Every structure is written in C-alpha cells, then in structure tokens.
mmCIF file of C-alpha atoms in Angstrom:
data_model
loop_
_atom_site.group_PDB
_atom_site.id
_atom_site.type_symbol
_atom_site.label_atom_id
_atom_site.label_comp_id
_atom_site.label_asym_id
_atom_site.label_seq_id
_atom_site.Cartn_x
_atom_site.Cartn_y
_atom_site.Cartn_z
ATOM 1 C CA UNK A 1 92.944 112.956 118.969
ATOM 2 C CA UNK A 2 97.553 113.183 119.044
ATOM 3 C CA UNK A 3 98.923 110.610 119.364
ATOM 4 C CA UNK A 4 99.148 109.382 123.000
ATOM 5 C CA UNK A 5 97.640 105.741 123.451
ATOM 6 C CA UNK A 6 97.937 105.043 120.366
ATOM 7 C CA UNK A 7 98.492 101.791 119.318
ATOM 8 C CA UNK A 8 100.964 100.404 116.079
ATOM 9 C CA UNK A 9 100.202 97.896 114.112
ATOM 10 C CA UNK A 10 102.636 96.205 115.775
ATOM 11 C CA UNK A 11 100.499 96.739 119.226
ATOM 12 C CA UNK A 12 102.714 98.306 120.619
ATOM 13 C CA UNK A 13 101.121 101.590 123.182
ATOM 14 C CA UNK A 14 103.002 104.819 122.071
ATOM 15 C CA UNK A 15 103.532 106.886 125.693
ATOM 16 C CA UNK A 16 102.363 110.293 126.103
ATOM 17 C CA UNK A 17 105.321 111.894 126.811
ATOM 18 C CA UNK A 18 108.995 109.689 125.134
ATOM 19 C CA UNK A 19 112.091 109.180 126.879
ATOM 20 C CA UNK A 20 114.905 111.084 125.389
ATOM 21 C CA UNK A 21 117.214 110.337 123.039
ATOM 22 C CA UNK A 22 120.181 110.188 126.569
ATOM 23 C CA UNK A 23 118.992 107.944 128.141
ATOM 24 C CA UNK A 24 119.296 105.490 125.515
ATOM 25 C CA UNK A 25 116.373 106.387 123.058
ATOM 26 C CA UNK A 26 116.554 108.122 119.858
ATOM 27 C CA UNK A 27 113.447 110.099 119.787
ATOM 28 C CA UNK A 28 113.474 113.436 117.407
ATOM 29 C CA UNK A 29 115.897 111.778 116.408
ATOM 30 C CA UNK A 30 116.499 110.590 112.403
ATOM 31 C CA UNK A 31 116.430 107.194 111.547
ATOM 32 C CA UNK A 32 117.762 106.320 107.439
ATOM 33 C CA UNK A 33 117.447 102.915 105.621
ATOM 34 C CA UNK A 34 120.053 101.260 104.696
ATOM 35 C CA UNK A 35 120.293 98.918 101.336
ATOM 36 C CA UNK A 36 120.421 95.751 103.334
ATOM 37 C CA UNK A 37 116.671 96.640 105.055
ATOM 38 C CA UNK A 38 114.839 94.004 102.837
ATOM 39 C CA UNK A 39 111.534 95.607 103.403
ATOM 40 C CA UNK A 40 110.303 97.614 100.758
ATOM 41 C CA UNK A 41 108.168 99.314 102.319
ATOM 42 C CA UNK A 42 110.979 101.614 103.695
ATOM 43 C CA UNK A 43 113.366 101.749 100.502
ATOM 44 C CA UNK A 44 115.931 104.603 101.162
ATOM 45 C CA UNK A 45 113.447 106.494 104.081
ATOM 46 C CA UNK A 46 114.065 108.991 106.149
ATOM 47 C CA UNK A 47 112.480 108.534 109.695
ATOM 48 C CA UNK A 48 111.781 111.171 112.004
ATOM 49 C CA UNK A 49 111.261 109.602 115.589
ATOM 50 C CA UNK A 50 108.010 110.733 117.564
ATOM 51 C CA UNK A 51 108.495 108.539 120.199
ATOM 52 C CA UNK A 52 110.956 105.613 121.420
ATOM 53 C CA UNK A 53 110.972 104.501 124.494
ATOM 54 C CA UNK A 54 110.715 100.382 125.897
ATOM 55 C CA UNK A 55 107.353 99.887 125.089
ATOM 56 C CA UNK A 56 108.870 100.903 121.602
ATOM 57 C CA UNK A 57 108.912 102.898 118.675
ATOM 58 C CA UNK A 58 106.846 105.741 116.400
ATOM 59 C CA UNK A 59 107.521 107.880 113.526
ATOM 60 C CA UNK A 60 106.234 110.072 110.183
ATOM 61 C CA UNK A 61 108.692 109.144 107.709
ATOM 62 C CA UNK A 62 109.728 112.673 106.082
ATOM 63 C CA UNK A 63 111.037 111.915 102.199
ATOM 64 C CA UNK A 64 107.817 109.677 100.768
ATOM 65 C CA UNK A 65 105.106 111.492 99.213
ATOM 66 C CA UNK A 66 101.704 109.937 98.942
ATOM 67 C CA UNK A 67 101.438 109.666 96.079
ATOM 68 C CA UNK A 68 99.552 112.937 93.381
ATOM 69 C CA UNK A 69 97.134 113.806 96.484
ATOM 70 C CA UNK A 70 96.849 117.836 97.445
ATOM 71 C CA UNK A 71 97.036 119.403 99.772
ATOM 72 C CA UNK A 72 94.003 121.719 99.332
ATOM 73 C CA UNK A 73 92.170 119.412 97.419
ATOM 74 C CA UNK A 74 92.390 118.211 100.962
ATOM 75 C CA UNK A 75 91.117 120.789 102.649
ATOM 76 C CA UNK A 76 88.289 120.541 99.857
ATOM 77 C CA UNK A 77 87.737 117.174 100.462
ATOM 78 C CA UNK A 78 87.307 117.801 104.856
ATOM 79 C CA UNK A 79 84.982 120.766 104.658
ATOM 80 C CA UNK A 80 87.808 122.633 105.871
ATOM 81 C CA UNK A 81 87.339 124.958 102.337
ATOM 82 C CA UNK A 82 84.887 124.701 99.740
ATOM 83 C CA UNK A 83 85.578 123.955 96.585
ATOM 84 C CA UNK A 84 86.868 127.405 94.977
ATOM 85 C CA UNK A 85 88.198 128.841 98.168
ATOM 86 C CA UNK A 86 92.129 127.303 97.410
ATOM 87 C CA UNK A 87 92.627 130.174 95.977
ATOM 88 C CA UNK A 88 92.604 132.222 98.837
ATOM 89 C CA UNK A 89 94.404 130.039 100.995
ATOM 90 C CA UNK A 90 97.710 130.856 101.847
ATOM 91 C CA UNK A 91 100.443 130.484 100.426
ATOM 92 C CA UNK A 92 102.755 127.540 103.648
ATOM 93 C CA UNK A 93 98.908 125.802 103.173
ATOM 94 C CA UNK A 94 98.796 126.059 99.170
ATOM 95 C CA UNK A 95 102.516 124.189 98.940
ATOM 96 C CA UNK A 96 102.531 122.140 101.469
ATOM 97 C CA UNK A 97 103.401 118.515 101.556
ATOM 98 C CA UNK A 98 101.883 115.201 102.101
ATOM 99 C CA UNK A 99 103.468 112.714 103.043
ATOM 100 C CA UNK A 100 103.396 108.672 102.659
ATOM 101 C CA UNK A 101 104.344 108.279 107.002
ATOM 102 C CA UNK A 102 104.638 104.986 106.946
ATOM 103 C CA UNK A 103 101.919 101.966 106.568
ATOM 104 C CA UNK A 104 100.309 101.831 110.047
ATOM 105 C CA UNK A 105 97.099 103.983 109.713
ATOM 106 C CA UNK A 106 97.328 105.392 106.306
ATOM 107 C CA UNK A 107 93.604 106.519 106.615
ATOM 108 C CA UNK A 108 94.763 108.858 109.475
ATOM 109 C CA UNK A 109 96.848 112.515 108.972
ATOM 110 C CA UNK A 110 99.470 113.060 111.238
ATOM 111 C CA UNK A 111 101.025 116.554 110.720
ATOM 112 C CA UNK A 112 104.637 117.387 112.503
ATOM 113 C CA UNK A 113 105.146 120.879 112.779
ATOM 114 C CA UNK A 114 107.519 123.659 114.069
ATOM 115 C CA UNK A 115 106.613 124.746 117.978
ATOM 116 C CA UNK A 116 105.443 127.409 117.642
ATOM 117 C CA UNK A 117 102.119 125.890 117.173
ATOM 118 C CA UNK A 118 100.801 124.059 119.946
ATOM 119 C CA UNK A 119 97.477 122.906 120.887
ATOM 120 C CA UNK A 120 97.041 121.945 124.357
ATOM 121 C CA UNK A 121 95.290 117.891 125.548
ATOM 122 C CA UNK A 122 96.240 117.644 121.510
ATOM 123 C CA UNK A 123 99.467 118.530 120.881
ATOM 124 C CA UNK A 124 102.915 116.016 121.368
ATOM 125 C CA UNK A 125 106.116 118.350 122.054
ATOM 126 C CA UNK A 126 109.015 116.199 120.326
ATOM 127 C CA UNK A 127 111.648 118.240 121.449
ATOM 128 C CA UNK A 128 112.502 121.843 121.410
ATOM 129 C CA UNK A 129 112.059 122.461 117.911
ATOM 130 C CA UNK A 130 109.251 119.716 116.733
ATOM 131 C CA UNK A 131 106.017 118.949 117.579
ATOM 132 C CA UNK A 132 103.342 116.391 116.420
ATOM 133 C CA UNK A 133 99.916 117.332 116.429
ATOM 134 C CA UNK A 134 96.923 115.172 115.206
ATOM 135 C CA UNK A 135 93.359 116.798 114.390
ATOM 136 C CA UNK A 136 91.621 118.500 112.296
ATOM 137 C CA UNK A 137 92.230 121.415 114.460
ATOM 138 C CA UNK A 138 96.157 122.964 113.298
ATOM 139 C CA UNK A 139 94.407 122.047 109.300
ATOM 140 C CA UNK A 140 91.801 124.424 109.099
ATOM 141 C CA UNK A 141 94.552 126.710 111.401
ATOM 142 C CA UNK A 142 96.860 126.054 108.334
ATOM 143 C CA UNK A 143 94.611 127.419 106.053
ATOM 144 C CA UNK A 144 93.340 129.809 107.922
ATOM 145 C CA UNK A 145 96.745 131.485 109.207
ATOM 146 C CA UNK A 146 97.724 130.822 112.114
ATOM 147 C CA UNK A 147 99.614 127.498 112.086
ATOM 148 C CA UNK A 148 102.611 126.628 111.977
ATOM 149 C CA UNK A 149 105.817 128.290 110.625
ATOM 150 C CA UNK A 150 106.108 125.164 109.110
ATOM 151 C CA UNK A 151 104.849 121.998 108.894
ATOM 152 C CA UNK A 152 104.653 118.512 106.792
ATOM 153 C CA UNK A 153 100.706 116.647 106.179
ATOM 154 C CA UNK A 154 101.578 112.424 107.379
ATOM 155 C CA UNK A 155 99.004 110.127 106.758
ATOM 156 C CA UNK A 156 100.153 107.029 108.198
ATOM 157 C CA UNK A 157 102.792 107.024 110.498
ATOM 158 C CA UNK A 158 105.883 103.644 111.335
ATOM 159 C CA UNK A 159 105.264 101.592 114.464
ATOM 160 C CA UNK A 160 107.637 99.355 116.436
ATOM 161 C CA UNK A 161 106.517 96.317 118.909
ATOM 162 C CA UNK A 162 109.089 96.501 121.712
ATOM 163 C CA UNK A 163 112.712 95.240 121.194
ATOM 164 C CA UNK A 164 112.227 95.823 116.880
ATOM 165 C CA UNK A 165 113.622 98.822 116.538
ATOM 166 C CA UNK A 166 116.865 98.012 118.226
ATOM 167 C CA UNK A 167 116.995 94.990 116.793
ATOM 168 C CA UNK A 168 116.579 95.832 113.824
ATOM 169 C CA UNK A 169 119.858 98.672 114.457
ATOM 170 C CA UNK A 170 121.954 96.295 115.672
ATOM 171 C CA UNK A 171 121.171 94.351 111.796
ATOM 172 C CA UNK A 172 122.166 96.867 109.924
ATOM 173 C CA UNK A 173 118.949 97.714 108.747
ATOM 174 C CA UNK A 174 119.340 101.249 110.022
ATOM 175 C CA UNK A 175 122.107 104.462 110.258
ATOM 176 C CA UNK A 176 120.254 107.257 112.667
ATOM 177 C CA UNK A 177 122.372 111.039 113.206
ATOM 178 C CA UNK A 178 120.468 114.019 114.400
ATOM 179 C CA UNK A 179 117.569 115.840 112.691
ATOM 180 C CA UNK A 180 117.553 119.483 111.704
ATOM 181 C CA UNK A 181 115.047 121.423 110.295
ATOM 182 C CA UNK A 182 115.269 121.114 106.842
ATOM 183 C CA UNK A 183 115.346 117.499 106.485
ATOM 184 C CA UNK A 184 112.177 117.342 108.099
ATOM 185 C CA UNK A 185 110.148 120.162 107.045
ATOM 186 C CA UNK A 186 112.715 120.846 103.409
ATOM 187 C CA UNK A 187 111.057 121.031 100.676
ATOM 188 C CA UNK A 188 113.253 118.930 98.228
ATOM 189 C CA UNK A 189 111.902 116.130 99.348
ATOM 190 C CA UNK A 190 113.490 113.615 97.059
ATOM 191 C CA UNK A 191 117.417 115.074 98.127
ATOM 192 C CA UNK A 192 115.847 113.709 101.841
ATOM 193 C CA UNK A 193 117.810 110.690 101.436
ATOM 194 C CA UNK A 194 121.038 111.448 99.882
ATOM 195 C CA UNK A 195 121.866 114.674 102.616
ATOM 196 C CA UNK A 196 121.093 112.909 105.288
ATOM 197 C CA UNK A 197 123.502 110.662 104.645
ATOM 198 C CA UNK A 198 126.007 113.279 103.921
ATOM 199 C CA UNK A 199 124.741 114.620 107.073
ATOM 200 C CA UNK A 200 126.961 111.643 108.558
ATOM 201 C CA UNK A 201 129.846 111.888 106.396
ATOM 202 C CA UNK A 202 127.883 109.196 103.685
ATOM 203 C CA UNK A 203 128.934 109.110 100.054
ATOM 204 C CA UNK A 204 125.221 107.932 99.287
ATOM 205 C CA UNK A 205 127.415 105.550 96.543
ATOM 206 C CA UNK A 206 128.861 103.785 97.596
ATOM 207 C CA UNK A 207 126.553 102.321 100.354
ATOM 208 C CA UNK A 208 127.433 99.271 101.824
ATOM 209 C CA UNK A 209 125.702 96.800 103.726
ATOM 210 C CA UNK A 210 128.153 97.420 106.661
ATOM 211 C CA UNK A 211 126.758 98.762 109.994
ATOM 212 C CA UNK A 212 127.139 102.685 111.506
ATOM 213 C CA UNK A 213 126.067 104.770 113.155
ATOM 214 C CA UNK A 214 126.797 108.209 113.592
#
C-alpha cells in the first residue's frame, strides 16, 4: 500500500494529503544537508519532501545509491520477471536508479515518479509533477513499458517527528529550495548535491556552517 497512514521511525503519522509549502510547510521541496548536520546517514543528502505537516515529515533521499543493487535483478528477486528476461526490459527499466531513500523501513520500496502514472488508492500526488507509489504494481508497469516517464526506486525513507524538522532547520542542519525534475530524476546522482547548492546560489566549495534558506 502507499505511505498514507505509515508511521516513521519516530512514530509520526504521515497524512494522506499534506498541506502545501505555502501554508508554512515544505512538502514538494528539496532539503539540502549542511556540513553541520553531524548525522552520517544524511551526509551530503538531497531529500525530496513528500509530506510535511504539524504531524511530522516524510521524505526520500534522491542522491544516495543503494550500493550494488540492480533494478532488473530486483525485478527477478520479486518474481516480476524471470531470470534471463532482463534483456527484454524497456530502456527506462534497464537504467532505473535504485537509491537509499532513508533509514526508516529500508526493506520497503518507494517509487517517486512523474505524474503521468497514477494508481487509484495507491498513489500519493505530491505536486503537479511528482507522485509517490509504494505498491509492486508500479514495478510491474515499469517492467512492461507502461509505467511513468520518470521514476526512481528508493529503499526506505526519512522521517521526522512533529516539530523535529523545523528544529533541525533552525539549527542550521538543512537548507531548502524548489525541486525540479532533473534534481529528482536525473541520472547524475553523484552531482545532485553540488547542483542543488548551486541552484540556490551557493558554491559547494565555500560552504560554511552558517544558516540560510532559499
């Protein structure tokens, strides 16, 4: 099922439809980790916030590869395709990125994807261009060529208790900026952190521990 009603590691209830950033929340925006963060799990992280409200926050790290995990092989392990059928996969399935989405629920897959694909009662629409689906049906669709144009698969997610993210931002832990398709779905995963900083006018080589918000 999709992440509506899922609880984070801190016990936060994630609402099915989060308030928009204009209401004082940051859902649909990117968090960029500052050096002062001090948590190795989020070092040099760029996180797309899927939900942010008074009840807490939930996001997906979009720039940390999940080691040697290969998407076609993952499809075999899940029984979606048979061994040897990888060669028949559509190009976007062959090149699908598997990322380490965060430290919570790491055995579960979350697909961030473009809004041209939607499963009723399973897909969470975050903004006009980005959705989140956490069912195996979207993996089947990607494997047979009927899935979304853009997608990344993340194992696990990042979660914050009520008020926790706000405290971390005030403590200079995070910057935030508008999201864009390339930063979320782009192939150059290793360069996303530097590009996100440049997007808000910060030279990655000149980063200090000073606070700042885009």
